[in-house]
XYZ file of C-alpha atoms in Angstrom:
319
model
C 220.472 -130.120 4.726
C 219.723 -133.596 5.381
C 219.364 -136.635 3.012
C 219.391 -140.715 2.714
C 219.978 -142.995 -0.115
C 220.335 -146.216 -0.825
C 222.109 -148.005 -4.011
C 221.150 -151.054 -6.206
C 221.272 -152.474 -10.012
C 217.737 -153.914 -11.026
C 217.431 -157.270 -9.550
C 217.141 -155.425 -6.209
C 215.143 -152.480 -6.848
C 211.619 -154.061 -5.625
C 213.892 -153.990 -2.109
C 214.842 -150.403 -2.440
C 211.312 -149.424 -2.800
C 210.451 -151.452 0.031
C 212.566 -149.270 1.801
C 211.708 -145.990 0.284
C 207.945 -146.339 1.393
C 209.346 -147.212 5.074
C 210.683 -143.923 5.225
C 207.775 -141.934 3.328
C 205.732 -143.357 5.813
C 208.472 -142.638 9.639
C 210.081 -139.458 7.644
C 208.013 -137.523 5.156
C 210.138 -134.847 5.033
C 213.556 -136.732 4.532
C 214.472 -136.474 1.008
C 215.671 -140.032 -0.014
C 217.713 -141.178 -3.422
C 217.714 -144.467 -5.009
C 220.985 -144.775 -7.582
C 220.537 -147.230 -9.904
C 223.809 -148.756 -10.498
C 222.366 -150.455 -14.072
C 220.490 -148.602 -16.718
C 216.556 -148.304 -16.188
C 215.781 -149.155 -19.991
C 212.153 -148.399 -19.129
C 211.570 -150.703 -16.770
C 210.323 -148.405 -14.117
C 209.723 -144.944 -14.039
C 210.109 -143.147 -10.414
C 211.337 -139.971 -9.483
C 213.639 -140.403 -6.787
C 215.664 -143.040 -9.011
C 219.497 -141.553 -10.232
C 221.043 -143.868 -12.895
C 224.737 -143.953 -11.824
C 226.157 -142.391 -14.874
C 224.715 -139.509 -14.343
C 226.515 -138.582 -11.268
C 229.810 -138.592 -13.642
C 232.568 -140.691 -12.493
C 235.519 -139.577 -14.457
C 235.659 -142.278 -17.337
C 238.501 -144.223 -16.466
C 237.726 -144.804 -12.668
C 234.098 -146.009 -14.038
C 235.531 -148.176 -16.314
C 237.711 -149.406 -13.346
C 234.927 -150.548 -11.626
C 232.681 -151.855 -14.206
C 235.416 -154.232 -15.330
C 237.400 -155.360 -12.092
C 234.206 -155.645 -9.482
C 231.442 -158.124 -9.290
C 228.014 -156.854 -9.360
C 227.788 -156.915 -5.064
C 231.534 -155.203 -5.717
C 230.371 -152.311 -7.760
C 227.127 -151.565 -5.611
C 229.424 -151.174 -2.685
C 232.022 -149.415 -3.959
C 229.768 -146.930 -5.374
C 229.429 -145.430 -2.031
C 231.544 -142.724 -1.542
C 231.482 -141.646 -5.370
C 227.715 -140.992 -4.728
C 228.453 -138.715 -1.525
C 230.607 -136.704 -3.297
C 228.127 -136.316 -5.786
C 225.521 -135.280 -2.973
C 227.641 -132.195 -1.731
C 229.032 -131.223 -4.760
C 226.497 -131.336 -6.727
C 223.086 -131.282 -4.024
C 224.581 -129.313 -1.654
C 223.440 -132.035 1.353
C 225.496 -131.743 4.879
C 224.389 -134.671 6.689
C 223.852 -137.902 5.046
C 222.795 -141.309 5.678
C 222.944 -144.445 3.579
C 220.777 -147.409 3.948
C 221.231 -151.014 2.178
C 218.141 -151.889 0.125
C 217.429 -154.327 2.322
C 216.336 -152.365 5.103
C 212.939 -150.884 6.577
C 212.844 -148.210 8.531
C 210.417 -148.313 11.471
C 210.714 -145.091 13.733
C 211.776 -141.523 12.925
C 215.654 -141.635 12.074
C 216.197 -138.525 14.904
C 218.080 -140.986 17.067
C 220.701 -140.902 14.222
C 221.124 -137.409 13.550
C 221.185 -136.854 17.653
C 224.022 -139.240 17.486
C 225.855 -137.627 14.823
C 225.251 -133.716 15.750
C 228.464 -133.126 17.574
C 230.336 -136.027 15.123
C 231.547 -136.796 11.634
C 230.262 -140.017 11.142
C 228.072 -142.681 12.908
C 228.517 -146.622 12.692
C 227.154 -149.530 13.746
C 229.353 -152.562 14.946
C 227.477 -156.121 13.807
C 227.009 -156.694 17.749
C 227.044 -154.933 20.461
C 227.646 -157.391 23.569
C 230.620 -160.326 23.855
C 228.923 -163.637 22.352
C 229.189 -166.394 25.588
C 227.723 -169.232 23.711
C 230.253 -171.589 21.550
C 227.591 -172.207 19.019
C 227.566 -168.578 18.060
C 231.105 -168.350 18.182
C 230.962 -168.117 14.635
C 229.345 -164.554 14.263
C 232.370 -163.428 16.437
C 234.433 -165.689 13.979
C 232.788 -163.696 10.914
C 233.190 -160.375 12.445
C 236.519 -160.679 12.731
C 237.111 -161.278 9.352
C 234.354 -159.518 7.710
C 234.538 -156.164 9.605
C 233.503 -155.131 12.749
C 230.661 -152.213 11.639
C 228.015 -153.363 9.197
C 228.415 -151.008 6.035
C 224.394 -151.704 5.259
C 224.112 -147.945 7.416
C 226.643 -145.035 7.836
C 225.964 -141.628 9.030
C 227.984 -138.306 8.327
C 228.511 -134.764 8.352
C 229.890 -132.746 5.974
C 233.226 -131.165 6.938
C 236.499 -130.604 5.386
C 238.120 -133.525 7.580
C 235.328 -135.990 6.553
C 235.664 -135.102 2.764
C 238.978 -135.628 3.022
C 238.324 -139.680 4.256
C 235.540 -139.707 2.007
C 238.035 -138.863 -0.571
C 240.747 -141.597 0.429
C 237.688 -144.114 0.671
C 236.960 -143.605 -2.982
C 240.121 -143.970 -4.418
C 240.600 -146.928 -1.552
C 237.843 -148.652 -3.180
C 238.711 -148.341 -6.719
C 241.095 -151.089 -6.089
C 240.454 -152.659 -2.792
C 236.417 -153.182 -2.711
C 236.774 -157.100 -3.492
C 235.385 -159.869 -1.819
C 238.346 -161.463 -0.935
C 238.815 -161.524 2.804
C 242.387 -163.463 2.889
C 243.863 -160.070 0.683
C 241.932 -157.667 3.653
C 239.292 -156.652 1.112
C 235.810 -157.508 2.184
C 233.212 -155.059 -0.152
C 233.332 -151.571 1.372
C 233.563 -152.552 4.774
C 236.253 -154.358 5.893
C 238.292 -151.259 5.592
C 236.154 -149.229 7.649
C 237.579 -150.875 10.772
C 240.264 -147.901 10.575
C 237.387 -145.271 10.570
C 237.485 -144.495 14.088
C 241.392 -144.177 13.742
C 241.618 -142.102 10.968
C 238.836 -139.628 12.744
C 238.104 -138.850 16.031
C 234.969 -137.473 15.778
C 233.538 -141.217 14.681
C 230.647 -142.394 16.907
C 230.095 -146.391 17.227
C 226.666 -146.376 18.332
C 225.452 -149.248 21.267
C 221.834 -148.550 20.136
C 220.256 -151.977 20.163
C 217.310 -150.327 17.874
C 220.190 -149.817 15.175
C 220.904 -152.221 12.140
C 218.761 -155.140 14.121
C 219.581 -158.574 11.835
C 220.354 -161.765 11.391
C 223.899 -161.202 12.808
C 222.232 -159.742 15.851
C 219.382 -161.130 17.188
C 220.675 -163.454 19.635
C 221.225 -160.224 21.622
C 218.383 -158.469 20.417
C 215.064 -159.618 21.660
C 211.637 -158.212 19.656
C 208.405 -157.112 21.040
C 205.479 -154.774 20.140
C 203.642 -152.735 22.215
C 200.491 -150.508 20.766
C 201.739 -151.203 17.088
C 205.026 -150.280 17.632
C 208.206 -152.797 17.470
C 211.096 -152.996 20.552
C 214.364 -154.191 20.968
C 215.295 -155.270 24.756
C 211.688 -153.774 25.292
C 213.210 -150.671 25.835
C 214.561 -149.511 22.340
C 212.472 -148.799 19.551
C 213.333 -150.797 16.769
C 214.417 -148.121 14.336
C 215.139 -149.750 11.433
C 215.835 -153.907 10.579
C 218.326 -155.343 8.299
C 216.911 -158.212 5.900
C 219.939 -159.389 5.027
C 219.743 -163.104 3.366
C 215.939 -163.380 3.831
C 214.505 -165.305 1.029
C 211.031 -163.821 -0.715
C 209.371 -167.329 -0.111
C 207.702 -167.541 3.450
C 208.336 -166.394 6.907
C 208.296 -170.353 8.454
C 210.569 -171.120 5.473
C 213.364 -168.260 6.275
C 212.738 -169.358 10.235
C 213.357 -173.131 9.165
C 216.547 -172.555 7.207
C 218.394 -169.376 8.528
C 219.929 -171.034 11.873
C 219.411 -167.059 13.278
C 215.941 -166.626 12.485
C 215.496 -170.270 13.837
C 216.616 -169.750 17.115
C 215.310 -166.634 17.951
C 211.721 -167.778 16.241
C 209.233 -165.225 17.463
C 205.808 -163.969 16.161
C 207.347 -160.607 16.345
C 210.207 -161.691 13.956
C 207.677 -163.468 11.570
C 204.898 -160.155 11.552
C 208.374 -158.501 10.328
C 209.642 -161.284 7.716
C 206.102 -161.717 6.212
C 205.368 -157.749 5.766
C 208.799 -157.369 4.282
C 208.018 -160.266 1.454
C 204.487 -159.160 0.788
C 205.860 -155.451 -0.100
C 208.290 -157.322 -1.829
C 206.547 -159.156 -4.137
C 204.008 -156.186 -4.036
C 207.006 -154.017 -5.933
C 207.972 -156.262 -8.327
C 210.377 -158.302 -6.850
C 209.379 -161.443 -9.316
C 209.673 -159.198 -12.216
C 212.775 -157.791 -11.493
C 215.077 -160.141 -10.147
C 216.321 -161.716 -12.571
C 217.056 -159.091 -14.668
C 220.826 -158.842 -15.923
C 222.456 -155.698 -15.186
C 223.522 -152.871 -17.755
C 227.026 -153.833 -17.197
C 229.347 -156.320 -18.158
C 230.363 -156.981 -14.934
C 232.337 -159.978 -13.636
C 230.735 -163.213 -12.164
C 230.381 -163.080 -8.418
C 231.894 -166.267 -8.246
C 230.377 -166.847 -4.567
C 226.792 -167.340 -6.404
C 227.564 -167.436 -9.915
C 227.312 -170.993 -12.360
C 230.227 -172.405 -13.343
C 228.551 -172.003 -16.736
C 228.322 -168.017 -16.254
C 232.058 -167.860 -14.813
C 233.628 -170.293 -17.896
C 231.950 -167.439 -20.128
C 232.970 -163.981 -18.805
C 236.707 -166.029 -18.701
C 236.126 -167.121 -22.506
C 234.933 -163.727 -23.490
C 237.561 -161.849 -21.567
C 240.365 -164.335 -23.568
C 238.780 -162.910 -27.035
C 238.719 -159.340 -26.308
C 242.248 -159.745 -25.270
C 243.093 -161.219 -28.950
């Protein structure tokens, strides 16, 4: 039995269902999960929405989380808690997870042919060496950040892959930081040692796979009869919005240096859809709602006002 999900609190949940109507609309028949890692308090009522308690993470590990991750943290290390949940509890054998910043633009069977004979599918960030010294960064980034892009894994379960999944959780209960000088970098850095630890790991050199930012210097679009290509060859399968803003197309193309130099009116039909369903599903509404949980500052994007507070309060609960 097959399944996707994604995972957000509620400042990204007009994204998830962004993403959710993708794949009503390329895979009708896939059923697809979005866990709310927050509390819905009424906000929005839909049916494929799972409030993260209710998947019940023994107390202390939840508590483990809530109080030691950042709110990007927690989403991410969420992850394999959830697909435990989704074979113990739903019974599901093959699973894919999706960021909430991702459309889906073709049927997902070039994913599931991938993974039939495997364990687990991943994508690296790129595909080809980068020959260009101005790019030399994304290699640069790569390096440090991980070399597959945790916004997509595949997987089949078996008792070998449980077993990871298993070691991933408890991995991530302490390790899921953003702190790439300690090795920690979310949920991903770590899965480096994926195709180590089992051999039945595909890395996938589909260029129609996890197409972003990161990527598009190798990755040129086109459209043919309504359709979107990579290379012209691939279809583009599903696109990663990571770091686009919900203001304008020629804005995101004027200050993401990516978007920028591989300016296209492919890439803008694709940025100015994605913000229009955007806004369509609430993103103003939403965003700036605070989440459930007392989590800490992320102190990448937090105030120095909102990071001198969680410190204060954390000094008077200790007293």
């Amino acid at each position: 039995m097959k399944a996707a999900f994604t995972i957000c609190s509620l400042n990204y949940l007009s994204l998830a269902m962004t993403l959710k109507k993708s794949i009503r609309k390329t895979n009708p028949e896939l059923p697809f999960f979005i866990f709310l890692a927050d509390k819905l308090n009424g906000v929005v009522s839909d049916e494929s929405i799972i409030e993260i308690e209710t998947i019940q993470i023994p107390e202390a590990e939840f508590k483990t989380l809530t109080e030691t991750y950042n709110i990007i943290e927690f989403n991410t290390a969420l992850k394999p808690f959830i697909i435990e949940f989704l074979d113990r509890e739903k019974g599901f054998t093959s699973l894919i997870y999706l960021d909430p910043d991702i459309v889906v633009y073709q049927h997902l069977d070039a994913v599931w042919n991938e993974l039939a004979d495997s364990e687990f599918i991943l994508t690296p960030h790129m595909i080809e060496p980068i020959q260009t010294k101005e790019l030399d960064y994304l290699t640069l980034g790569t390096i440090n950040t991980g070399v597959f892009n945790l916004g997509f894994i595949g997987l089949q379960i078996t008792e070998s892959s449980r077993k990871f999944i298993s070691w991933w959780k408890n991995h991530l209960l302490h390790y899921g930081h953003n702190n790439i000088l300690n090795g920690e970098f979310y949920d991903q850095k770590v899965m480096n040692l994926l195709p180590v630890y089992s051999d039945k790991t595909v890395i996938s050199r589909n260029f129609g796979l996890n197409v972003a930012e990161w990527n598009l210097h190798e990755r040129k679009l086109s459209k043919v009869d309504g359709n979107f290509f990579v290379n012209e060859h691939h279809p583009l399968i599903f696109f990663h919005f990571s770091g686009v803003k919900m203001t304008t197309a020629a804005e995101n193309s004027q200050k993401n240096s990516q978007f920028k130099r591989t300016q296209s009116d492919q890439l803008s039909e694709l940025l100015s859809d994605y913000i229009a369903s955007n806004i369509e599903n609430g993103f103003e509404q939403l965003k700036n709602i605070p989440c459930h949980y007392k989590l800490r500052p992320n102190i990448h994007r937090a105030s120095r006002w909102e990071i001198y507070k969680f410190k204060l309060n954390s000094w008077l609960k200790s007293k």
